[in-house]
mmCIF file of C-alpha atoms and ligand atoms in Angstrom:
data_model
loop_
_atom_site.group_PDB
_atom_site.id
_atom_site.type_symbol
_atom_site.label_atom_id
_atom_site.label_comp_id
_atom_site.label_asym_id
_atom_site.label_seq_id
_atom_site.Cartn_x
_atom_site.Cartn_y
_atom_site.Cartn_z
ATOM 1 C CA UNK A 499 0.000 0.000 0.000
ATOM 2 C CA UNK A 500 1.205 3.456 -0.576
ATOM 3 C CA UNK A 501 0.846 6.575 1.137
ATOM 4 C CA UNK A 502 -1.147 8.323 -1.222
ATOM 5 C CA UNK A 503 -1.257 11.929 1.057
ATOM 6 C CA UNK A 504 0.974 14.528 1.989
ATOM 7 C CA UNK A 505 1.519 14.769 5.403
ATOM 8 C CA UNK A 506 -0.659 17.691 6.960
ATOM 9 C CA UNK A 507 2.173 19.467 9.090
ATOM 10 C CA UNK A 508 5.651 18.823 6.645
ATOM 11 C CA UNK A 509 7.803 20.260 9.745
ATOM 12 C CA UNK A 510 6.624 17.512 12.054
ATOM 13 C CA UNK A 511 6.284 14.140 10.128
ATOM 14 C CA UNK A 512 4.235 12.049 11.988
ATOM 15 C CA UNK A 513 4.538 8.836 9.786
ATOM 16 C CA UNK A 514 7.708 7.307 10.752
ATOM 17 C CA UNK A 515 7.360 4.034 10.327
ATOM 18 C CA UNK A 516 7.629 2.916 6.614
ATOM 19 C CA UNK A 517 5.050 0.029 7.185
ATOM 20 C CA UNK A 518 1.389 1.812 7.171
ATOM 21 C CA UNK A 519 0.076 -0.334 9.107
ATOM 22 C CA UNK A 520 2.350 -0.836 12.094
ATOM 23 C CA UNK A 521 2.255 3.489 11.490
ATOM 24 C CA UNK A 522 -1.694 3.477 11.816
ATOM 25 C CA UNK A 523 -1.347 0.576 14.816
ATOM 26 C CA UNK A 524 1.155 2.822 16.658
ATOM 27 C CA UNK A 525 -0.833 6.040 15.993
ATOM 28 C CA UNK A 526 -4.379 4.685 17.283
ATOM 29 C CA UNK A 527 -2.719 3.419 19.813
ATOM 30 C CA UNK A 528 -1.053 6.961 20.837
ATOM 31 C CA UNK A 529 -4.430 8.258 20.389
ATOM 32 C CA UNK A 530 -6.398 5.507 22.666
ATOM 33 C CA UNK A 531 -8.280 4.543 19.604
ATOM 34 C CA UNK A 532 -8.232 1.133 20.618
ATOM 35 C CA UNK A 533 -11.778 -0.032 19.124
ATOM 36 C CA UNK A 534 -10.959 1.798 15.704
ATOM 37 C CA UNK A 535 -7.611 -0.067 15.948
ATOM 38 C CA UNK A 536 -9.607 -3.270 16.550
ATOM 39 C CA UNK A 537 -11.898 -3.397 13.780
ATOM 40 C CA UNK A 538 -10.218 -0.524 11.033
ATOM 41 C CA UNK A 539 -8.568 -3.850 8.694
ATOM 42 C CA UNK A 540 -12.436 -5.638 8.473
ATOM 43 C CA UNK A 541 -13.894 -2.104 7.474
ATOM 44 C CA UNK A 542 -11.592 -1.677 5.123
ATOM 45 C CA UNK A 543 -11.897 -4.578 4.021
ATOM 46 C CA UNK A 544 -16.187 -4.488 3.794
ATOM 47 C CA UNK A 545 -15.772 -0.972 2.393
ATOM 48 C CA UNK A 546 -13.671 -2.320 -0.732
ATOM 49 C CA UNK A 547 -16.188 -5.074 -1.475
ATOM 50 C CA UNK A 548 -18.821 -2.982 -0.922
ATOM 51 C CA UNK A 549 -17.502 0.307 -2.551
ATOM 52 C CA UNK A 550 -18.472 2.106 0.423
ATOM 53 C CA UNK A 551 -17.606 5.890 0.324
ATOM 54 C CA UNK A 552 -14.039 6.652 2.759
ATOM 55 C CA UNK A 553 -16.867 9.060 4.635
ATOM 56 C CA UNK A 554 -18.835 6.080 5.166
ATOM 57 C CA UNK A 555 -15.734 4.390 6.616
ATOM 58 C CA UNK A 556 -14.372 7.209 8.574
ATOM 59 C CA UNK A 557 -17.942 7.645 10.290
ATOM 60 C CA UNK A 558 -18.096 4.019 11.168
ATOM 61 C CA UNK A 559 -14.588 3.842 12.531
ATOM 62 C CA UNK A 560 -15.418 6.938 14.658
ATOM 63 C CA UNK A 561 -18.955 5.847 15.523
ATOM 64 C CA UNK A 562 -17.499 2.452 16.348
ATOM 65 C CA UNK A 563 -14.893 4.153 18.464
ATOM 66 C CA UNK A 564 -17.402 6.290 20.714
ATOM 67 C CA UNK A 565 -20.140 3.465 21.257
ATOM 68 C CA UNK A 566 -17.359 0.820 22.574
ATOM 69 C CA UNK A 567 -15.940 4.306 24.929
ATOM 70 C CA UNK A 568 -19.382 5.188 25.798
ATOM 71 C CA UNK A 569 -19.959 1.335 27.088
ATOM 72 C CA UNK A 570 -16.548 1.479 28.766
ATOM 73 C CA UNK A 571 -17.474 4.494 30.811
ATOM 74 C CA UNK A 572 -20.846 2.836 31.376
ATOM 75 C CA UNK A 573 -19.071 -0.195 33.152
ATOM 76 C CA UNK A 574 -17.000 2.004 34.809
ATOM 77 C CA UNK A 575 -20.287 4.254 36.308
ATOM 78 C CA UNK A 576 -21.551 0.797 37.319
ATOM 79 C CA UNK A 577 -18.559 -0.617 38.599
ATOM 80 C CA UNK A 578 -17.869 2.630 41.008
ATOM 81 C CA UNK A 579 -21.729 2.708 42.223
ATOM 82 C CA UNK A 580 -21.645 -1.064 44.020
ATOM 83 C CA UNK A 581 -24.373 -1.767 43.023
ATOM 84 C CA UNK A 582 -26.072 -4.854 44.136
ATOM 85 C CA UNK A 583 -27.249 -7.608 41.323
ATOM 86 C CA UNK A 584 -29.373 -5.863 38.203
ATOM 87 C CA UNK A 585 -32.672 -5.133 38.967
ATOM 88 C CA UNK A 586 -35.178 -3.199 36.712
ATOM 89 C CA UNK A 587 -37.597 -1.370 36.392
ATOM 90 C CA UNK A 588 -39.770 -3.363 34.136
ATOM 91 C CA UNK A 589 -39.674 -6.107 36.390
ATOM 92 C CA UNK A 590 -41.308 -4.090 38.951
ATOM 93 C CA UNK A 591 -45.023 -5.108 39.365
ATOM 94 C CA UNK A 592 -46.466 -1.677 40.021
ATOM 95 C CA UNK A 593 -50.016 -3.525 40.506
ATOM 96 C CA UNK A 594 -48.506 -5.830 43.450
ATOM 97 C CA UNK A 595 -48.404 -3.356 46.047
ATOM 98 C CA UNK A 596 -51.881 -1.886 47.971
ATOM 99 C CA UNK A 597 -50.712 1.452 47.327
ATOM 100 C CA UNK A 598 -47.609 3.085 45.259
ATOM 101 C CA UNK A 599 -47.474 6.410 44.210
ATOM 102 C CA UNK A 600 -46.670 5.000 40.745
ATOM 103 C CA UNK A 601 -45.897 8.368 39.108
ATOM 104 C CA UNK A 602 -43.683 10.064 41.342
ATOM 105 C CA UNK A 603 -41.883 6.634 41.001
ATOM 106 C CA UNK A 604 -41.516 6.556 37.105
ATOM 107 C CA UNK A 605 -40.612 10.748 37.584
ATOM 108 C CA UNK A 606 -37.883 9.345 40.087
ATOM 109 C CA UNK A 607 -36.732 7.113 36.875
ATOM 110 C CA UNK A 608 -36.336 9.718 34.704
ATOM 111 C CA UNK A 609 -33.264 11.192 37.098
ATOM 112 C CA UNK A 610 -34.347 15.014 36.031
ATOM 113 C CA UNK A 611 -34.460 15.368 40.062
ATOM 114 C CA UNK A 612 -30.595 14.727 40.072
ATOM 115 C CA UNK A 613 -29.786 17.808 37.912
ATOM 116 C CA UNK A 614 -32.021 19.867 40.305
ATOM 117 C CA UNK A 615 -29.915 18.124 43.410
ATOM 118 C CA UNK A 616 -33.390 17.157 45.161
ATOM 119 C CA UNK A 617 -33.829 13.987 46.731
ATOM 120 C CA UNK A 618 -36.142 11.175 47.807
ATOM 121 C CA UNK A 619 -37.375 9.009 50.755
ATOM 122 C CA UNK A 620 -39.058 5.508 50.515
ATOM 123 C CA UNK A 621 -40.809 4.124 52.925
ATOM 124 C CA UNK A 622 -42.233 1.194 52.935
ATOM 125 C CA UNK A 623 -42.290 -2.322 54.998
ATOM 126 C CA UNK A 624 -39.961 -5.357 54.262
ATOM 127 C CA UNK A 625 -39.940 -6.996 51.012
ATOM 128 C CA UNK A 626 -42.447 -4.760 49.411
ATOM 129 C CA UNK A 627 -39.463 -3.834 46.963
ATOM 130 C CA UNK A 628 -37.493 -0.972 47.877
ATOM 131 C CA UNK A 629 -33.951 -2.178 47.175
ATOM 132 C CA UNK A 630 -35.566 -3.675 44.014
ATOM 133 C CA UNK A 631 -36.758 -0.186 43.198
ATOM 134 C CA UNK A 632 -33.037 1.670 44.670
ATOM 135 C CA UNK A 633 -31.276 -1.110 42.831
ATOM 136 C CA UNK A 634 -33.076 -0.177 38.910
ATOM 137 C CA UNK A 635 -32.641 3.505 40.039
ATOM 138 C CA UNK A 636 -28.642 3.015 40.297
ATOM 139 C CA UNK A 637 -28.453 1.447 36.802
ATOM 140 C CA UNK A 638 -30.605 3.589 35.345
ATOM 141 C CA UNK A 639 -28.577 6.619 36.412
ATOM 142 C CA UNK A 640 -25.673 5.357 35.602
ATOM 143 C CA UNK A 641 -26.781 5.165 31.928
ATOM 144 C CA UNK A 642 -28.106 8.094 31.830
ATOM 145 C CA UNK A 643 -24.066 9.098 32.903
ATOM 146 C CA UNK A 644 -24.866 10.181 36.227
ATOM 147 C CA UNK A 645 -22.279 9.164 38.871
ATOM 148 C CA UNK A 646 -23.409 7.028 41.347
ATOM 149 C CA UNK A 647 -22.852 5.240 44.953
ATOM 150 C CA UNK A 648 -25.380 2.513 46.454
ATOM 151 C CA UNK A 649 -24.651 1.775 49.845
ATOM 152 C CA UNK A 650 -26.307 0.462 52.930
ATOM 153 C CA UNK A 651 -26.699 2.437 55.952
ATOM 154 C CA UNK A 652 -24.716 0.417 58.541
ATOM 155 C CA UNK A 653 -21.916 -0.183 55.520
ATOM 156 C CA UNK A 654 -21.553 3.448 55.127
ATOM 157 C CA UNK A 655 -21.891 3.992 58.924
ATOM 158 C CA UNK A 656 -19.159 1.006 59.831
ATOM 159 C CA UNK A 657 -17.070 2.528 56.570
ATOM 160 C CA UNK A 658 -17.121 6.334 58.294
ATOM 161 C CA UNK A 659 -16.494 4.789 62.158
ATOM 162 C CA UNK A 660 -13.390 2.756 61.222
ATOM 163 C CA UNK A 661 -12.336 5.866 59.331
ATOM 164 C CA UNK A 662 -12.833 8.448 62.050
ATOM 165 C CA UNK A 663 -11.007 6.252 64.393
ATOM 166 C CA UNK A 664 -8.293 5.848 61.988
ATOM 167 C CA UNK A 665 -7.790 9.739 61.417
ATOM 168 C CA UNK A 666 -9.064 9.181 57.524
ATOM 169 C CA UNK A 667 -12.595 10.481 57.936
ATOM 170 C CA UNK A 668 -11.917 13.460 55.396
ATOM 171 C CA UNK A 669 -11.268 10.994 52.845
ATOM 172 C CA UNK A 670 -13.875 8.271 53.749
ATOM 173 C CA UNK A 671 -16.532 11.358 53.638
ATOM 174 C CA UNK A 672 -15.740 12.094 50.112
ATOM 175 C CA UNK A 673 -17.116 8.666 48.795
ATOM 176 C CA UNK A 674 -20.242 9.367 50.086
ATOM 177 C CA UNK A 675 -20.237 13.136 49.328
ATOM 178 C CA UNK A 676 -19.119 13.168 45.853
ATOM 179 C CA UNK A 677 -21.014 11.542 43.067
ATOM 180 C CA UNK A 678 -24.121 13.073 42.310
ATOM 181 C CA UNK A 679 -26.648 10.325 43.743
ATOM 182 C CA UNK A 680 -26.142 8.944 46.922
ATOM 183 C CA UNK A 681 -28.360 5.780 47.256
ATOM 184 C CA UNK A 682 -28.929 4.989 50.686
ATOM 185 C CA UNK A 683 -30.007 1.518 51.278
ATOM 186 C CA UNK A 684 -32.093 0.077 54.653
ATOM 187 C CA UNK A 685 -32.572 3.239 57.076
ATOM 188 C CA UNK A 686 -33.900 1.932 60.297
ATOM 189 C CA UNK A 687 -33.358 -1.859 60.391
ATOM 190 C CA UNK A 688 -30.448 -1.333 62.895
ATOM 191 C CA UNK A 689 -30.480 1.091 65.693
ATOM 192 C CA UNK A 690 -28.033 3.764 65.030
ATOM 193 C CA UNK A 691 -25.743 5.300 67.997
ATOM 194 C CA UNK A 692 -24.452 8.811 68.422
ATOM 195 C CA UNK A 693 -21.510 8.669 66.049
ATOM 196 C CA UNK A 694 -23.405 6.978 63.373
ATOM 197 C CA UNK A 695 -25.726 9.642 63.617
ATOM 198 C CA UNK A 696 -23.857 12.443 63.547
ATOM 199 C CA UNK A 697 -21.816 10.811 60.719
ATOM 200 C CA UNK A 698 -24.818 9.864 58.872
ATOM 201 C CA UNK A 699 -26.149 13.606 59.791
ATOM 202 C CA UNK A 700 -22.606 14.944 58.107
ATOM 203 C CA UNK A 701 -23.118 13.383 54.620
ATOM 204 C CA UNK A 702 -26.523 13.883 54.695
ATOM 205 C CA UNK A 703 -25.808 17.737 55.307
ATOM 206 C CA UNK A 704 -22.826 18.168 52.860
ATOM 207 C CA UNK A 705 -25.150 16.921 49.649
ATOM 208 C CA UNK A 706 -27.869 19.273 50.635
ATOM 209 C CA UNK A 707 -28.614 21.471 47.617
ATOM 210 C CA UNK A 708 -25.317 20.079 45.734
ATOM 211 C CA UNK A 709 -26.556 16.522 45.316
ATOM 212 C CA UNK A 710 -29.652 13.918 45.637
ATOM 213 C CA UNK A 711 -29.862 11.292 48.267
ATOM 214 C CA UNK A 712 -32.116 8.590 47.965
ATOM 215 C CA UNK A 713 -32.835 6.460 50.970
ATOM 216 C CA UNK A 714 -34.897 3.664 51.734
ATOM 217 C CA UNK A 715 -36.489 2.881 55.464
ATOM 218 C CA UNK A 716 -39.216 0.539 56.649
ATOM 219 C CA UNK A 717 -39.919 3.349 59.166
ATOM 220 C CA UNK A 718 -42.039 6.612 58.656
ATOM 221 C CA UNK A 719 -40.771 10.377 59.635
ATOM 222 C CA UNK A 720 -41.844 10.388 62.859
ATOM 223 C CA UNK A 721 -40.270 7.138 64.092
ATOM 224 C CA UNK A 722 -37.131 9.023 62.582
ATOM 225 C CA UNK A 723 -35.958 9.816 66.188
ATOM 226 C CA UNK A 724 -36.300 6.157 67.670
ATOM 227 C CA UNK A 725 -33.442 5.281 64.855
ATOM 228 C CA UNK A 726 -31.131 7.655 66.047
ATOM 229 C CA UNK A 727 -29.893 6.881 69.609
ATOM 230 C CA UNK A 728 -29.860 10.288 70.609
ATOM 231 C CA UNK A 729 -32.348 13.078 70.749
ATOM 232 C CA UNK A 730 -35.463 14.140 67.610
ATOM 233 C CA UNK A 731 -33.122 17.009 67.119
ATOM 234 C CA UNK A 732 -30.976 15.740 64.644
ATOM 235 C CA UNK A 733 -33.418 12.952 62.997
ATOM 236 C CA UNK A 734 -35.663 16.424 62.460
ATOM 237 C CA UNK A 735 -32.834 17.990 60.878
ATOM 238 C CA UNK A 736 -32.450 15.147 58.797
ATOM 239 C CA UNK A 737 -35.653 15.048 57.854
ATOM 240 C CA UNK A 738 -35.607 19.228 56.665
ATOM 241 C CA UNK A 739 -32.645 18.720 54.546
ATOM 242 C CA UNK A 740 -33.908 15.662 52.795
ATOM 243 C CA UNK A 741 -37.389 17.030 52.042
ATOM 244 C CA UNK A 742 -36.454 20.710 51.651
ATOM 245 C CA UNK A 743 -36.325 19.577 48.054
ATOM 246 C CA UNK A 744 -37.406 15.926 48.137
ATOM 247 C CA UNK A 745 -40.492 13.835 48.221
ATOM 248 C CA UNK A 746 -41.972 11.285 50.173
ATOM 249 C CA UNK A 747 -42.434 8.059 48.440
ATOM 250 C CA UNK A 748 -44.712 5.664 50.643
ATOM 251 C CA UNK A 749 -45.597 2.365 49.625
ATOM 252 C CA UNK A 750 -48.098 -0.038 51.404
ATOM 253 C CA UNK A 751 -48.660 -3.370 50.834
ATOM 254 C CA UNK A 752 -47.334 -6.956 51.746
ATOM 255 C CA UNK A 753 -44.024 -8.467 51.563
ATOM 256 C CA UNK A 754 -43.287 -9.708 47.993
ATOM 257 C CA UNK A 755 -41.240 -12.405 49.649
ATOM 258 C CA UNK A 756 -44.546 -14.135 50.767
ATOM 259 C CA UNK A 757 -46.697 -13.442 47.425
ATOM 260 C CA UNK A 758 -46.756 -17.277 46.234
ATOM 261 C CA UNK A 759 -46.769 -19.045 50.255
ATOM 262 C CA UNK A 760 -49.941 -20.283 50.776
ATOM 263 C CA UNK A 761 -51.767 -18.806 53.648
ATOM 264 C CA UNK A 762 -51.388 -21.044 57.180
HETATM 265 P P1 ADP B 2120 -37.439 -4.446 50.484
HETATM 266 O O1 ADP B 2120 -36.120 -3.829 50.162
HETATM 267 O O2 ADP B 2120 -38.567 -3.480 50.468
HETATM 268 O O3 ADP B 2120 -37.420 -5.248 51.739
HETATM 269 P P2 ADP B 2120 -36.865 -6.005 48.121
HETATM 270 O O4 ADP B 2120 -36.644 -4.942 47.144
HETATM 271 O O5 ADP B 2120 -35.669 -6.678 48.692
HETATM 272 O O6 ADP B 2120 -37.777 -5.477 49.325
HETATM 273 O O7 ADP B 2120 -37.840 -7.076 47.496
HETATM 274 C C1 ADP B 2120 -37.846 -8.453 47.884
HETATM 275 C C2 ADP B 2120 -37.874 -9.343 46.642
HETATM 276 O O8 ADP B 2120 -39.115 -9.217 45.992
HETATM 277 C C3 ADP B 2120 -36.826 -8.952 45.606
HETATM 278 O O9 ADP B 2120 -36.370 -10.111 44.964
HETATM 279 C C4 ADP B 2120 -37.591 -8.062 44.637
HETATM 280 O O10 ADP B 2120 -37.026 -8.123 43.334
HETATM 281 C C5 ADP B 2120 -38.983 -8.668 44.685
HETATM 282 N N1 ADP B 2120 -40.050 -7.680 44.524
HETATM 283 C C6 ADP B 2120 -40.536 -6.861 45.485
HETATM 284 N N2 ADP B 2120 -41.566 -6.121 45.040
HETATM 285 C C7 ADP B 2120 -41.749 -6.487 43.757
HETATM 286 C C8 ADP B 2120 -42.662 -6.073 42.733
HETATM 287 N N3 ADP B 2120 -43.635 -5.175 42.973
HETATM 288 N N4 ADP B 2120 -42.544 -6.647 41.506
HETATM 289 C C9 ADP B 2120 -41.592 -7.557 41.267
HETATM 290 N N5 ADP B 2120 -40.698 -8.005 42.186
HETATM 291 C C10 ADP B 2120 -40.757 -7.472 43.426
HETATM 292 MG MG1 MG B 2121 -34.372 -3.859 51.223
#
């Protein structure tokens, strides 16, 4: 093959190497164009039996190049949230539980409320699908390229503890105070003592009006305080920040988990 073009800059030649292959190889790979690297000799190589227009192949190499980047970064959203096992949305039986506020659940879905930094609460009892519903949330975000962390309440509280004690709290905070939803998993399943408080109080505080937080509980507003060894104070405060620009979502109903047991 020959190299039918002048080189665009003559001061700085760029194509060194006399084979124009190994010269394209080594250039995508200076560039990171590693999917256009993959798959450039079998588009070539369609193009010519084809007689596809070099615009047709340039835009496929390129297009080829962004979709496999755009999936990369995709994994990598998904990979950084911890996200538990896949769960959707579709799989969701809206008609299972006795109540659901169905639409402010589908808004939730559509992760406008992240841009405006507002956040949400679910409440509902066990197994009426409230992880199920966090869980779809996280992926969805993440594809829609929002950055993401799903965590559990007593995993981020145990995280933050160790870390205060260990002088590395700063750090540990930013996890939980950086991406742009916070999904907190299980509020209210384990009693909470001062420090978790006050360190659950902290992160809750630092996303106000700069991110969303989304957490799940089996317990409603006013049982906030009995979570929280220590006084209503701070489970009101709590409470202010997270609905200043957030919503309630209650759900009623029975536990999922016992839909096909017969009754006793
Ligand atoms: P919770 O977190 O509220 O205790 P989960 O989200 O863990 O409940 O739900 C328990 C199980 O039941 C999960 O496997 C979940 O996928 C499933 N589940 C719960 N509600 C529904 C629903 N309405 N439609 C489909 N599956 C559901
Ligand atoms: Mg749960």
């Amino acid at each position: 093959m020959t190299n039918c073009f002048k080189t665009t800059n003559p001061k700085r030649k760029t194509m060194t190497n006399p084979d124009p292959h190994a010269a394209l190889r080594e250039h995508l790979a200076e560039l990171r164009l590693a999917q256009i690297a993959e798959i450039y000799p079998e588009v070539l190589n369609e193009a010519a039996r084809k007689n596809c227009s070099p615009l047709d192949v340039l835009a496929t190499l390129v297009a080829a190049e962004i979709t496999a980047r755009r999936e990369r970064a995709l994994q990598r959203r998904i990979a950084a949230a911890r996200l538990p096992k896949r769960k959707t949305l579709e799989e969701f039986d809206m008609a299972f539980p006795k109540r659901i506020p169905k639409q402010k659940v589908l808004r939730l879905f559509d992760c406008e409320f992240v841009a405006q930094h507002q956040s949400a609460v679910i409440i509902g009892p066990t197994g009426i699908g409230k992880t199920h519903l966090l869980t779809a949330l996280g992926y969805t975000a993440c594809e829609r390229g929002v950055s993401v962390r799903f965590t559990r309440v007593v995993d981020m509280l145990n995280g933050l503890t160790a870390a205060q004690i260990n002088g590395t709290l700063a750090k540990a905070l930013k996890v939980y105070t950086t991406p742009s939803l916070l999904l907190l998993d299980e509020l209210g399943y384990l009693p909470i003592d001062k420090r978790g408080a006050d360190l659950m109080f902290q992160v809750v505080a630092a996303r106000y009006e700069s991110g969303s937080t989304v957490i799940t509980t089996n317990r409603a507003f006013r049982d906030w305080g009995k979570i929280f060894d220590v006084d209503n104070t701070l489970a009101t405060a709590m409470i202010d920040r997270l609905m200043h620009h957030g919503e309630a979502i209650v759900i009623q109903g029975d536990s999922y988990r016992l839909k096909d047991r017969p009754p006793e």
